[in-house]
Each structure stands twice: as structure tokens, then as C-alpha cells.
PDB file of C-alpha atoms in Angstrom:
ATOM      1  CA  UNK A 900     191.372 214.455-172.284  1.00  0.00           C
ATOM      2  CA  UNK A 901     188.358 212.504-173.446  1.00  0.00           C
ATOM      3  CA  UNK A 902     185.536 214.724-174.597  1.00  0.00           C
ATOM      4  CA  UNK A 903     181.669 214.278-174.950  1.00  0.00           C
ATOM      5  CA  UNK A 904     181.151 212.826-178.416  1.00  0.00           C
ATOM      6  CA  UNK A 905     177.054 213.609-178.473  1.00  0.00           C
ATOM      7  CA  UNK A 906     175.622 215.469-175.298  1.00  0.00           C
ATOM      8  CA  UNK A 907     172.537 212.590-175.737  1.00  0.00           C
ATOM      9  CA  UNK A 908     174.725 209.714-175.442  1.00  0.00           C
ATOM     10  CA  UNK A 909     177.144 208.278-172.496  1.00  0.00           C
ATOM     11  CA  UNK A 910     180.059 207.948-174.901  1.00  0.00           C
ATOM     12  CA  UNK A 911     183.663 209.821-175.244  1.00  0.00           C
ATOM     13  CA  UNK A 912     185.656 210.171-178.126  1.00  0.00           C
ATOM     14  CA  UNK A 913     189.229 209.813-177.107  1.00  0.00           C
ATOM     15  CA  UNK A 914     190.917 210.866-180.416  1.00  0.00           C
ATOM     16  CA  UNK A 915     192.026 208.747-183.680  1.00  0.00           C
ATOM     17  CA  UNK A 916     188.752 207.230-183.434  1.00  0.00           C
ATOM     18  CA  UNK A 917     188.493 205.648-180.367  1.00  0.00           C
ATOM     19  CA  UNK A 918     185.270 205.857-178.735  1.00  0.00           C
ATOM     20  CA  UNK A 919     185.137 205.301-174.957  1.00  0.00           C
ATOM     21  CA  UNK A 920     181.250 204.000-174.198  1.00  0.00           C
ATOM     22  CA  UNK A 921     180.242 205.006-170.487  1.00  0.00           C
ATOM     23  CA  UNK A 922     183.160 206.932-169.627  1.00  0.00           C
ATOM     24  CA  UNK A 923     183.393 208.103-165.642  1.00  0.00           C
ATOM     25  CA  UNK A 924     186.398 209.866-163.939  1.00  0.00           C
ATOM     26  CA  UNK A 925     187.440 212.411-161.663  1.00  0.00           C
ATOM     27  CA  UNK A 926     189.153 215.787-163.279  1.00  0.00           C
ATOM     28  CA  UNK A 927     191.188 218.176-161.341  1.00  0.00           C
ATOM     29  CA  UNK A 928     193.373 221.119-162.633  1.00  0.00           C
ATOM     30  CA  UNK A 929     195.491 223.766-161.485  1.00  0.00           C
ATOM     31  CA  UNK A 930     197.596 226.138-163.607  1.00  0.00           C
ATOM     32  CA  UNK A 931     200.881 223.617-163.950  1.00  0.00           C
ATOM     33  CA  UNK A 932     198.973 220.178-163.423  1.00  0.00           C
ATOM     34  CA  UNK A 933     195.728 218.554-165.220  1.00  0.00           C
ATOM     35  CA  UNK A 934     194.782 214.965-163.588  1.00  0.00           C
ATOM     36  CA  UNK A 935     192.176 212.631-164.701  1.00  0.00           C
ATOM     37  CA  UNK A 936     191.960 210.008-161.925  1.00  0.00           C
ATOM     38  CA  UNK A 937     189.440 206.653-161.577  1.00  0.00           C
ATOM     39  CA  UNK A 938     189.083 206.690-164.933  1.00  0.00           C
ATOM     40  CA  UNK A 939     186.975 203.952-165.913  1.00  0.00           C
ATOM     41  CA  UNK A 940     185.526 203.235-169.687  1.00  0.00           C
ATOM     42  CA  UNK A 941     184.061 200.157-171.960  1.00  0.00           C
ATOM     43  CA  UNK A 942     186.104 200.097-175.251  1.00  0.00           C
ATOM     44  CA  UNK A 943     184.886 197.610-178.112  1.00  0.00           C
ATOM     45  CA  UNK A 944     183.300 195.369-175.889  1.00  0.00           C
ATOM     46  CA  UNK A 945     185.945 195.545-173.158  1.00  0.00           C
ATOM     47  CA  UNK A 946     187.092 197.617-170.127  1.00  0.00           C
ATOM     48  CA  UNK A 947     189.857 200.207-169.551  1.00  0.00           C
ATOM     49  CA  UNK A 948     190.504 202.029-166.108  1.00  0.00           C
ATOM     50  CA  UNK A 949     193.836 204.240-165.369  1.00  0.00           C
ATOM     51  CA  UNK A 950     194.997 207.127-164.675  1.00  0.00           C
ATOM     52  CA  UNK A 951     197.039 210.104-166.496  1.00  0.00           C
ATOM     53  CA  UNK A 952     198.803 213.529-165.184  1.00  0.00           C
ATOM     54  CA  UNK A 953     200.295 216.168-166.869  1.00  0.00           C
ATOM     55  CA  UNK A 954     203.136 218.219-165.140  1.00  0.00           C
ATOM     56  CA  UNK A 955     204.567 221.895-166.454  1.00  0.00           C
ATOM     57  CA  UNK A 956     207.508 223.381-165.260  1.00  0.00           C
ATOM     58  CA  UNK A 957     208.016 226.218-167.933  1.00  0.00           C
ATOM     59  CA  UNK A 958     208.327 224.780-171.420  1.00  0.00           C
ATOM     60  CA  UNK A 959     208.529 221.023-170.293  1.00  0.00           C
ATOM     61  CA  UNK A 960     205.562 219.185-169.539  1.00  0.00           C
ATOM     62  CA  UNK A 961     206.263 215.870-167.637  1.00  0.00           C
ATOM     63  CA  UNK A 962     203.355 212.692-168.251  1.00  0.00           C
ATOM     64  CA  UNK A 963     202.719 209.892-166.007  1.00  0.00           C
ATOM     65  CA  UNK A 964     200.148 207.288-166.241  1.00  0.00           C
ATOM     66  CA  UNK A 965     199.079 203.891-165.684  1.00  0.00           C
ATOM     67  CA  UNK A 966     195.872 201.995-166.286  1.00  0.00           C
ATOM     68  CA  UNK A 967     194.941 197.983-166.995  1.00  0.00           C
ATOM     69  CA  UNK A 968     192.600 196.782-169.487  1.00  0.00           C
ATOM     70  CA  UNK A 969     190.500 193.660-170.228  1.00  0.00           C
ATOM     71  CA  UNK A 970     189.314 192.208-173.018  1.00  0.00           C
ATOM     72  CA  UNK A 971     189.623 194.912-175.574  1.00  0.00           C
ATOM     73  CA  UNK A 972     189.211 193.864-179.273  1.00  0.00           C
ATOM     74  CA  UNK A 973     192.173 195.032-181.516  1.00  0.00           C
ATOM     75  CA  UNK A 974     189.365 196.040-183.708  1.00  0.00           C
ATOM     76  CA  UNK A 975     188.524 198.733-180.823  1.00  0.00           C
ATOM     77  CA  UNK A 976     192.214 199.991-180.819  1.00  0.00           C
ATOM     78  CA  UNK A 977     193.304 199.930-184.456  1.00  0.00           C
ATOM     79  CA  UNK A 978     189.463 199.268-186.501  1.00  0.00           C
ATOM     80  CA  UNK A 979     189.068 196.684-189.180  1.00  0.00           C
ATOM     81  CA  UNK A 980     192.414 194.437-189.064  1.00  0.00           C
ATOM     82  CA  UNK A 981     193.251 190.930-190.394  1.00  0.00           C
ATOM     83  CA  UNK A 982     195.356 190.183-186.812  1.00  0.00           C
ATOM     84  CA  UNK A 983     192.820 189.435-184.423  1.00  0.00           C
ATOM     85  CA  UNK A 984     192.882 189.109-180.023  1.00  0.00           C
ATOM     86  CA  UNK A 985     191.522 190.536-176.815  1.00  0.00           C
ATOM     87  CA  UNK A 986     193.513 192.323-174.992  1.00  0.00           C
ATOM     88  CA  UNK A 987     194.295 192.314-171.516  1.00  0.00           C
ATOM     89  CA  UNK A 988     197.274 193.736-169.199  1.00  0.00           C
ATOM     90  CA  UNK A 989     198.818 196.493-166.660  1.00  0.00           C
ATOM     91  CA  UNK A 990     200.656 199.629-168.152  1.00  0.00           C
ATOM     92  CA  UNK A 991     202.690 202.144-166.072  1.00  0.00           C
ATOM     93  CA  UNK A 992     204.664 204.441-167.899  1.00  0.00           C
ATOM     94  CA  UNK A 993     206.299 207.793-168.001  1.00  0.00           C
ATOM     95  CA  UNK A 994     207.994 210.746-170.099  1.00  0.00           C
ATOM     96  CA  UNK A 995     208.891 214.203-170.679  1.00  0.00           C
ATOM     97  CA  UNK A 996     208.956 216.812-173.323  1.00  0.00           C
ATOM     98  CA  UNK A 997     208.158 220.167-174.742  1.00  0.00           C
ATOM     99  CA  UNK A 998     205.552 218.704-177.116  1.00  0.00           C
ATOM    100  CA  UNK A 999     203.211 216.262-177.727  1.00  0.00           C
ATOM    101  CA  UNK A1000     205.097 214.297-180.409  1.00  0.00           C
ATOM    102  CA  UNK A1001     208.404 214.563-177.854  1.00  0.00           C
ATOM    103  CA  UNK A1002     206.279 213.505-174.942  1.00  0.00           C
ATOM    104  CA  UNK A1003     205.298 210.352-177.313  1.00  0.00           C
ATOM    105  CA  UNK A1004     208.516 209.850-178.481  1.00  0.00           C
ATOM    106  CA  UNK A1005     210.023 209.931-174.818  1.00  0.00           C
ATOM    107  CA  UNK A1006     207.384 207.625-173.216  1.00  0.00           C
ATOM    108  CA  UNK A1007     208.470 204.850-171.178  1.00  0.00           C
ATOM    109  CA  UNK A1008     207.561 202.166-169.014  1.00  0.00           C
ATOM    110  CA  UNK A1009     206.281 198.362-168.007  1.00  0.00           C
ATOM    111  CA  UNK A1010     203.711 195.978-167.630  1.00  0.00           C
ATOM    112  CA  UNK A1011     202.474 192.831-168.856  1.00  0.00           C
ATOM    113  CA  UNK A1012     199.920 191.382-171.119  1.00  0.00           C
ATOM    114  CA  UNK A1013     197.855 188.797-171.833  1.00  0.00           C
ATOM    115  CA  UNK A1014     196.203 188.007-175.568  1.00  0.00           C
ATOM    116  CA  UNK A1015     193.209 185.891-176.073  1.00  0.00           C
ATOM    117  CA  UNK A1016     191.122 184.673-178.749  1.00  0.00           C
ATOM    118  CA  UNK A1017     194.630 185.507-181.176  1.00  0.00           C
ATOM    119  CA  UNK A1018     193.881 184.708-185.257  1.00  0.00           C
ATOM    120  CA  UNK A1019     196.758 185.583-187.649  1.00  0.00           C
ATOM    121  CA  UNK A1020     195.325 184.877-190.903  1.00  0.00           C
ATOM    122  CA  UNK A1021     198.289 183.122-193.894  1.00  0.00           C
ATOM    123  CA  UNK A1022     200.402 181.646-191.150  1.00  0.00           C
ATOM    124  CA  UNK A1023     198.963 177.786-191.310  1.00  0.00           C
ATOM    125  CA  UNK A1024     201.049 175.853-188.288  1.00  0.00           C
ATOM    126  CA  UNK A1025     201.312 172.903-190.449  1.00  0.00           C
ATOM    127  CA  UNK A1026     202.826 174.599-193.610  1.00  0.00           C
ATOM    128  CA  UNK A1027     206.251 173.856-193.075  1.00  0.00           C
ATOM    129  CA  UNK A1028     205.822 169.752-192.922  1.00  0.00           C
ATOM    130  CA  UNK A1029     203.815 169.804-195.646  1.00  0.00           C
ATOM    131  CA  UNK A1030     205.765 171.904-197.827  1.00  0.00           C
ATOM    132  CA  UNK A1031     208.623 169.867-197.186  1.00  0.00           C
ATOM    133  CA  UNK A1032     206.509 166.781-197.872  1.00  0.00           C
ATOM    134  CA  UNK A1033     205.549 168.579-201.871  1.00  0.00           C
ATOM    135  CA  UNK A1034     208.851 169.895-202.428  1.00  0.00           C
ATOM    136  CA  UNK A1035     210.768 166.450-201.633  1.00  0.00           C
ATOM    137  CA  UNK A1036     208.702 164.808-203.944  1.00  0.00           C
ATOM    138  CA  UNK A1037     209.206 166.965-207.158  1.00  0.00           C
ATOM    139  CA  UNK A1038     211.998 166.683-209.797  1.00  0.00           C
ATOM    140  CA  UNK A1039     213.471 170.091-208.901  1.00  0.00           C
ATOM    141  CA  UNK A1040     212.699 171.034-205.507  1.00  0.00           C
ATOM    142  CA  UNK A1041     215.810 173.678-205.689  1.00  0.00           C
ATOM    143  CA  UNK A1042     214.597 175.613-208.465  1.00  0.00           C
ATOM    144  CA  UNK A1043     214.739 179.090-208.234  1.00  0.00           C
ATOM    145  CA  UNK A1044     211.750 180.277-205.692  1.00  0.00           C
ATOM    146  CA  UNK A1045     209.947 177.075-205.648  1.00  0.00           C
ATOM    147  CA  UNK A1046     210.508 176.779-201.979  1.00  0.00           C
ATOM    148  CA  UNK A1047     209.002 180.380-201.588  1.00  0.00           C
ATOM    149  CA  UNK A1048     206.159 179.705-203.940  1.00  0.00           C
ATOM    150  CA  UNK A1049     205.037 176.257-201.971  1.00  0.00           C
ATOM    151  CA  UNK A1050     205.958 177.613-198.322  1.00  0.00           C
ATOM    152  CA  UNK A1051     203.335 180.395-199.296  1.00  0.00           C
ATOM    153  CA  UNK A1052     200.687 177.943-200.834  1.00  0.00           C
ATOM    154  CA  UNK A1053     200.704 176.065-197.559  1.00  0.00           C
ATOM    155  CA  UNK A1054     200.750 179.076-195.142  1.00  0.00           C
ATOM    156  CA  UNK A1055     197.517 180.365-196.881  1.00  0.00           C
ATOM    157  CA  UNK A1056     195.563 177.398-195.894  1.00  0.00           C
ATOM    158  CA  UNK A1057     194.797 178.686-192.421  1.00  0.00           C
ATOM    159  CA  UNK A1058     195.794 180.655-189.927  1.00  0.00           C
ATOM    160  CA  UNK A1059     197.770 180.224-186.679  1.00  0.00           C
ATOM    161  CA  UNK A1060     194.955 180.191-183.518  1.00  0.00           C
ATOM    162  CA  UNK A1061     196.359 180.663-180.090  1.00  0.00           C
ATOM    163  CA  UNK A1062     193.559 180.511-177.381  1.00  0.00           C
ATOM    164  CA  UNK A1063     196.042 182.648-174.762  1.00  0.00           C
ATOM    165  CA  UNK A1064     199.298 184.084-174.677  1.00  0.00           C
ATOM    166  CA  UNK A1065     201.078 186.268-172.099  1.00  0.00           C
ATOM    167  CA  UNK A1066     204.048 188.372-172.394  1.00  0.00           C
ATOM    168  CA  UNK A1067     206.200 191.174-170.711  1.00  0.00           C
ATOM    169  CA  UNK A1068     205.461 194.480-171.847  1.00  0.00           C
ATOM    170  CA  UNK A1069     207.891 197.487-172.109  1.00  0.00           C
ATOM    171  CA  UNK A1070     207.651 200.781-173.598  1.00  0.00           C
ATOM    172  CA  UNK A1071     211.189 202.478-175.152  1.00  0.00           C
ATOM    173  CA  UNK A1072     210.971 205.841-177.327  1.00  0.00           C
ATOM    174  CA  UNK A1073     207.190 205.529-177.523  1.00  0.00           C
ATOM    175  CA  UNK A1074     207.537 202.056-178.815  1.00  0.00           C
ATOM    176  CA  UNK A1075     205.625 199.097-177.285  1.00  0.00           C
ATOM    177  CA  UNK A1076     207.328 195.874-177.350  1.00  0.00           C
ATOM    178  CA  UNK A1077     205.746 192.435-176.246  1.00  0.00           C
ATOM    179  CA  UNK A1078     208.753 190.350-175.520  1.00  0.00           C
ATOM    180  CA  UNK A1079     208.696 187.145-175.697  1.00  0.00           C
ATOM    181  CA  UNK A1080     205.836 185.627-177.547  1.00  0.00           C
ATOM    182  CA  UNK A1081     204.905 182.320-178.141  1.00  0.00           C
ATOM    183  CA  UNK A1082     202.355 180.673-179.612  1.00  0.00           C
ATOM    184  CA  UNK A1083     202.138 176.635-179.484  1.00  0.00           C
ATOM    185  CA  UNK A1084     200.341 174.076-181.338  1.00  0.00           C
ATOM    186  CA  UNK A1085     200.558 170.566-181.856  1.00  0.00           C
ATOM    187  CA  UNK A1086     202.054 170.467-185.316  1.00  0.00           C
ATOM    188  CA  UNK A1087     204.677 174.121-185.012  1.00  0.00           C
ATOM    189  CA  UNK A1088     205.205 177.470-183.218  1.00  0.00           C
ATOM    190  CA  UNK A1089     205.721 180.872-183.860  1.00  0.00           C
ATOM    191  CA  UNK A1090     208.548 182.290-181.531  1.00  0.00           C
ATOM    192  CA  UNK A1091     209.624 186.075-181.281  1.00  0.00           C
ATOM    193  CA  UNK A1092     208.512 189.809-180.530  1.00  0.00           C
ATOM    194  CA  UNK A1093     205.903 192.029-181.339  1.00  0.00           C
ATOM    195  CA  UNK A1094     206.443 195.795-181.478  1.00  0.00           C
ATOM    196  CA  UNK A1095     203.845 198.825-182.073  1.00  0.00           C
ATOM    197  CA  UNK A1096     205.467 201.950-182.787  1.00  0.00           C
ATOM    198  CA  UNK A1097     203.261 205.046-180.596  1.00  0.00           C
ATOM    199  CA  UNK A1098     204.969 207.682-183.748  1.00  0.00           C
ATOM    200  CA  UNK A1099     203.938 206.302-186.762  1.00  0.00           C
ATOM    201  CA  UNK A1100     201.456 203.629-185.387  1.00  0.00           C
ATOM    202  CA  UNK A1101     202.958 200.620-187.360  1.00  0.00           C
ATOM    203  CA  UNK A1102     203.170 197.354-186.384  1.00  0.00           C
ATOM    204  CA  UNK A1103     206.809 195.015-186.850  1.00  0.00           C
ATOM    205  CA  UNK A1104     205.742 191.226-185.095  1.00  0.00           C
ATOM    206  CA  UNK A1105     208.594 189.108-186.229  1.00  0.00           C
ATOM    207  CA  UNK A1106     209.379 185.577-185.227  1.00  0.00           C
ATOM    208  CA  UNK A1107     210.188 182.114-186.389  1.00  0.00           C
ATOM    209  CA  UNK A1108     207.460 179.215-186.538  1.00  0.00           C
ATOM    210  CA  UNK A1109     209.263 176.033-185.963  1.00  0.00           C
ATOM    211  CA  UNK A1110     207.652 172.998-187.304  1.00  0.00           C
ATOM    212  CA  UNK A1111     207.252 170.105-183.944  1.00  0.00           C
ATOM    213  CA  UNK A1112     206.221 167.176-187.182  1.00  0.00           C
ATOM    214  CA  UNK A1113     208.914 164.827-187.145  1.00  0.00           C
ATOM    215  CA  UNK A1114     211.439 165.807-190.093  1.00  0.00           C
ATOM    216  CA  UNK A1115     211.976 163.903-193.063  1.00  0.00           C
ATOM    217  CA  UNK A1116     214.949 161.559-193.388  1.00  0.00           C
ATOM    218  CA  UNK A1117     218.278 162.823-193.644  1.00  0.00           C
ATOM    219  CA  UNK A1118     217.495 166.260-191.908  1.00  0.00           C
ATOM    220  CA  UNK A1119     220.184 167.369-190.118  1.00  0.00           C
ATOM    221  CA  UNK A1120     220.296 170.664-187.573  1.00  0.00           C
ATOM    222  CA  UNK A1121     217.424 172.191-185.751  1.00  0.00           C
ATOM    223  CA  UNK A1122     213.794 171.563-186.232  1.00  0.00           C
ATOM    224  CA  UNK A1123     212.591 172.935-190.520  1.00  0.00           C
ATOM    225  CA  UNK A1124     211.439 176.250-189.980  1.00  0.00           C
ATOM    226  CA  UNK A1125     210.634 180.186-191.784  1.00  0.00           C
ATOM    227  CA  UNK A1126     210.755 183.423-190.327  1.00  0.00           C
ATOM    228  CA  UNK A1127     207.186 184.833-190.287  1.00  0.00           C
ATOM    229  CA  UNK A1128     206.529 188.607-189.698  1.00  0.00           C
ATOM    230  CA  UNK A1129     203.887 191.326-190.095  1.00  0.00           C
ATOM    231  CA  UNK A1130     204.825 194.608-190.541  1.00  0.00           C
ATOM    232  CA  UNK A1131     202.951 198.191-191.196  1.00  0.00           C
ATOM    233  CA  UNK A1132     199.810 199.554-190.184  1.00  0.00           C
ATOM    234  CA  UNK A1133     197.695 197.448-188.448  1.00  0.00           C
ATOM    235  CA  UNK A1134     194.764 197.604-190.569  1.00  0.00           C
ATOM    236  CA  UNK A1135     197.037 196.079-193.584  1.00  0.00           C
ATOM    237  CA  UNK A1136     200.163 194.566-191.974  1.00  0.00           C
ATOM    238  CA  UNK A1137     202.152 192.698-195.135  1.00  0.00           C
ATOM    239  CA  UNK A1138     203.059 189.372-194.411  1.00  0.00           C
ATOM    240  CA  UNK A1139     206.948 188.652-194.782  1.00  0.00           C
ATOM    241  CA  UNK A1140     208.327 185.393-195.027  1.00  0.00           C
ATOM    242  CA  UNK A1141     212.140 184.453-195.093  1.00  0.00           C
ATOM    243  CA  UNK A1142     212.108 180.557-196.419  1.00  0.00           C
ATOM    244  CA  UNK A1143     216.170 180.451-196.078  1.00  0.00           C
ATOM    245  CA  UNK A1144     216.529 177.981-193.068  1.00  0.00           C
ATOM    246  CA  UNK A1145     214.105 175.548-194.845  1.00  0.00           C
ATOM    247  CA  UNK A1146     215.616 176.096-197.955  1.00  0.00           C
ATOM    248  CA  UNK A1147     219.331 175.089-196.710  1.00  0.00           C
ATOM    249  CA  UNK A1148     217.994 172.001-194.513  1.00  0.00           C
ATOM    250  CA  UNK A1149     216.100 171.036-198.098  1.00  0.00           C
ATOM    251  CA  UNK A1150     219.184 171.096-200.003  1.00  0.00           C
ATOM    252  CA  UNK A1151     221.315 169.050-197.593  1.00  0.00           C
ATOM    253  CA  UNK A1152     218.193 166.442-197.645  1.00  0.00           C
ATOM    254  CA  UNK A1153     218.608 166.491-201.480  1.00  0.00           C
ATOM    255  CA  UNK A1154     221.924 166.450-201.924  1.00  0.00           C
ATOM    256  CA  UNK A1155     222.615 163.429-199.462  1.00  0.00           C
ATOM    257  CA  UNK A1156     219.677 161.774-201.296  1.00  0.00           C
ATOM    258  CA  UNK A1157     221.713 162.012-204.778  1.00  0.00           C
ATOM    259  CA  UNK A1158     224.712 160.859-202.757  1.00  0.00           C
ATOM    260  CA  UNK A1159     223.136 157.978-201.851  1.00  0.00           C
ATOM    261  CA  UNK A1160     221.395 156.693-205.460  1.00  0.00           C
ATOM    262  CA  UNK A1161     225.721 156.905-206.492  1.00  0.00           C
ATOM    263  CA  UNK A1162     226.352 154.938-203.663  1.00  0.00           C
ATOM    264  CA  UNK A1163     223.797 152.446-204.727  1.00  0.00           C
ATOM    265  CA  UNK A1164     224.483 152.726-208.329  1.00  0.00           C
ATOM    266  CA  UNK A1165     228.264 151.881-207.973  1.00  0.00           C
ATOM    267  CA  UNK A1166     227.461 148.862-205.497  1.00  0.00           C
ATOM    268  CA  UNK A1167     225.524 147.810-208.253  1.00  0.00           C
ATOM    269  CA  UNK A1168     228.255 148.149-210.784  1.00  0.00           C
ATOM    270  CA  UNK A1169     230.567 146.463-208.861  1.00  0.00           C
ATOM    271  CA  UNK A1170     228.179 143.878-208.166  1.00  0.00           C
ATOM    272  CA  UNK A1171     227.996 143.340-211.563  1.00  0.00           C
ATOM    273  CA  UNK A1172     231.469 143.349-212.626  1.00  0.00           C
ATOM    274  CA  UNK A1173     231.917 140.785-209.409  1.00  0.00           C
ATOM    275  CA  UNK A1174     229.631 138.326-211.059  1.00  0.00           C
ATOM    276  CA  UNK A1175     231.632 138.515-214.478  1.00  0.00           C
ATOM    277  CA  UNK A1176     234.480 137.784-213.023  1.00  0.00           C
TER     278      UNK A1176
END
């Protein structure tokens, strides 16, 4: 349960240092049952409401809850991050255990959210087309980790902006997943799932972002892309980028661009040897 944080000021500290500003709700308890009901709080500039029961029948305590919140910072939930959004959704969920880390561990449930104001620093939409555009024009754009090196040159030039995205929400083993998630701009898009982990309170957001610029010549398959993720604590998720697609669709392009300066050099042989005759 939230407690009074200073008797002088309307604010409740909620644990792991989240500060609930204006906190009201309703308590009742009874020897095998605590209940906080209409519980209604500003968080970070936003709003949470809910509410939460705890169940004991011997040893095992059983936890339901649900709640909704609007426009909460992920600066409220997690402090100082590099991923930036608001938050918004509905959250029902459920578990049982015999402790607090099993009752975590067991929690389940549903609901759906709604990001707004997202900012994922390193993930520039546009640096896939113009990392292909650098690397087709060098001498050796196979060499060992070039496509790595200039992938991550380009990504660093801005980050990917969304100004909304919704998603399902579901909760498994005290894991929140946000499944599927898409974020859309003109020139690529980040596909794929973002997870939170309740236990250790990391973060694992992978995905793909899928360049929508018009390939170069000779490409051949789907649409250049890199898989993009963030994983670890929120306050210093690593970036991870997997540059393998783009670096197979880049070695087709070169190799049926060699393929073609043989073609042209024997048609000019045997244009040659035509004229001698």
C-alpha cells in the first residue's frame, strides 16, 4: 500500500521510487483481505486510478487488480531514460502465491495501450537507404564489418519519432508484453514487440525497421532492412543491431553488379575481335 511520504505534503511514495502526487482512495481490511478501492493518483505529470486486493487462505495469498492510466511519462515509471513516451492504457490482471516475488512472478492478465510522444534515440528511419547509398559506392562494401560500422553511423543521426502507437497488452509470469508494435514513417518502420520483465525490471523491445525508400537496382527479396532492439534496464537499455538481412541483399547487389561489368567486358571483346575479322 502507498504510504504518506511527508505528513506536510499531499504526496505517496509507492515504493522503488515512485511518488504518487495527490493520492485519494478508499482502504478496507479484515484479517484474510486488504482492499484499496477508487484509487486515484497524478504520477509524473499524468493520472493513474485502479484498484488492488489481496486474498489469504493460509499460506497463499491470491492478488487481483486493475486500473487505467493516462499520460504517464516513462520518466515517472522508470526515472531518467533515453526511450521516451506517455503512457496510456487499461490493465486487469491476476495471480497467486506464497510470496511477494511468487505473486510477481505468477501475475497475469490483459489490456491495451496506447504510447504518445515516443523518441528512441540511435534508430534514424532513414539509415538503412542511406547506408546502402555509402556502402554501394565504396571499393569494398563487403569488407569485414563495414556494413555494421556505416549502418551504425547512419542510425546515430536521429532518432525514430512516433507521435502515437497502440498495442495489445498481456501480462505472462510477471512479464509485460506489448504485442504488436509499429511505428511508421515516411522513409522506414520499426516492426515487433516490446517486453518489460516485473522480476528483474529489464526491458527486451526487439523488432525490424524496414526501409519504405525505393531500393537500389538489382535488389532482389523483401524491402533492405536490420533488426533493431533495446535491451536491459530501462535507464540504460543497449542498443543491438543485427545488419545480416542488409548485408546478404548488399552482396547479391554487388555480385550481380560484377556479373554484369564481365558481361560488358566480353561483348566488348567480341566486338572487337568481330571488327578484326
Amino acid at each position: 500500500a502507498c504510504r504518506r511520504a511527508d505528513d506536510d505534503a499531499a504526496e505517496r511514495a509507492c515504493g522503488r521510487g515512485l511518488a504518487a502526487e495527490n493520492a485519494a482512495f478508499t482502504l478496507t481490511a479484515s484479517p484474510d483481505r486488504i482492499a484499496i478501492q477508487d484509487f486515484d493518483a497524478g504520477l509524473g505529470g499524468g493520472r493513474l486510478s485502479g484498484l488492488f486486493a489481496v486474498t489469504r487462505q493460509g499460506a497463499l495469498a491470491s492478488l487481483v487488480a486493475e486500473g487505467a492510466w493516462r499520460d504517464v511519462p516513462m520518466s515517472g515509471l522508470a526515472g531518467s531514460s533515453p526511450l521516451q513516451a506517455k503512457l496510456s492504457g487499461a490493465l486487469k490482471v491476476g495471480a497467486s502465491g506464497e510470496t511477494v516475488a511468487a505473486l510477481i512472478a505468477n501475475l497475469g492478465g490483459a489490456g491495451e495501450a496506447r504510447l504518445t510522444d515516443v523518441r528512441a534515440p540511435g534508430a534514424d528511419p532513414q539509415a538503412v537507404a542511406r547506408a546502402l547509398q555509402r556502402l554501394l559506392v565504396e571499393d569494398d562494401p563487403l569488407a569485414l564489418r563495414r556494413t555494421e560500422t556505416v549502418v551504425a553511423e547512419e542510425l546515430a543521426r536521429a532518432p525514430l519519432t512516433a507521435p502515437s502507437v497502440s498495442s495489445a497488452v498481456s501480462v505472462v509470469g510477471g512479464v509485460v508484453r506489448l504485442s504488436p508494435v509499429s511505428i511508421a514513417s515516411s522513409s522506414a518502420s520499426w516492426q515487433g514487440a516490446v517486453a518489460y520483465d516485473l522480476k528483474s525490471l529489464t526491458l527486451d523491445a526487439r523488432g525490424t525497421l524496414v526501409s519504405r525508400v525505393n531500393p537500389p537496382r538489382n535488389w532482389t527479396g523483401s524491402a533492405p532492412s536490420i533488426g533493431l532492439a533495446w535491451r536491459g534496464p530501462l535507464t540504460a537499455p543497449a542498443r543491438e543491431i543485427d545488419t545480416g538481412p542488409l548485408a546478404n541483399g548488399l552482396a547479391a547487389v554487388v555480385l550481380q553488379r560484377e556479373l554484369e561489368k564481365i558481361e560488358m567486358f566480353e561483348s566488348d571483346a567480341n566486338e572487337v575481335r568481330r571488327r578484326q575479322q
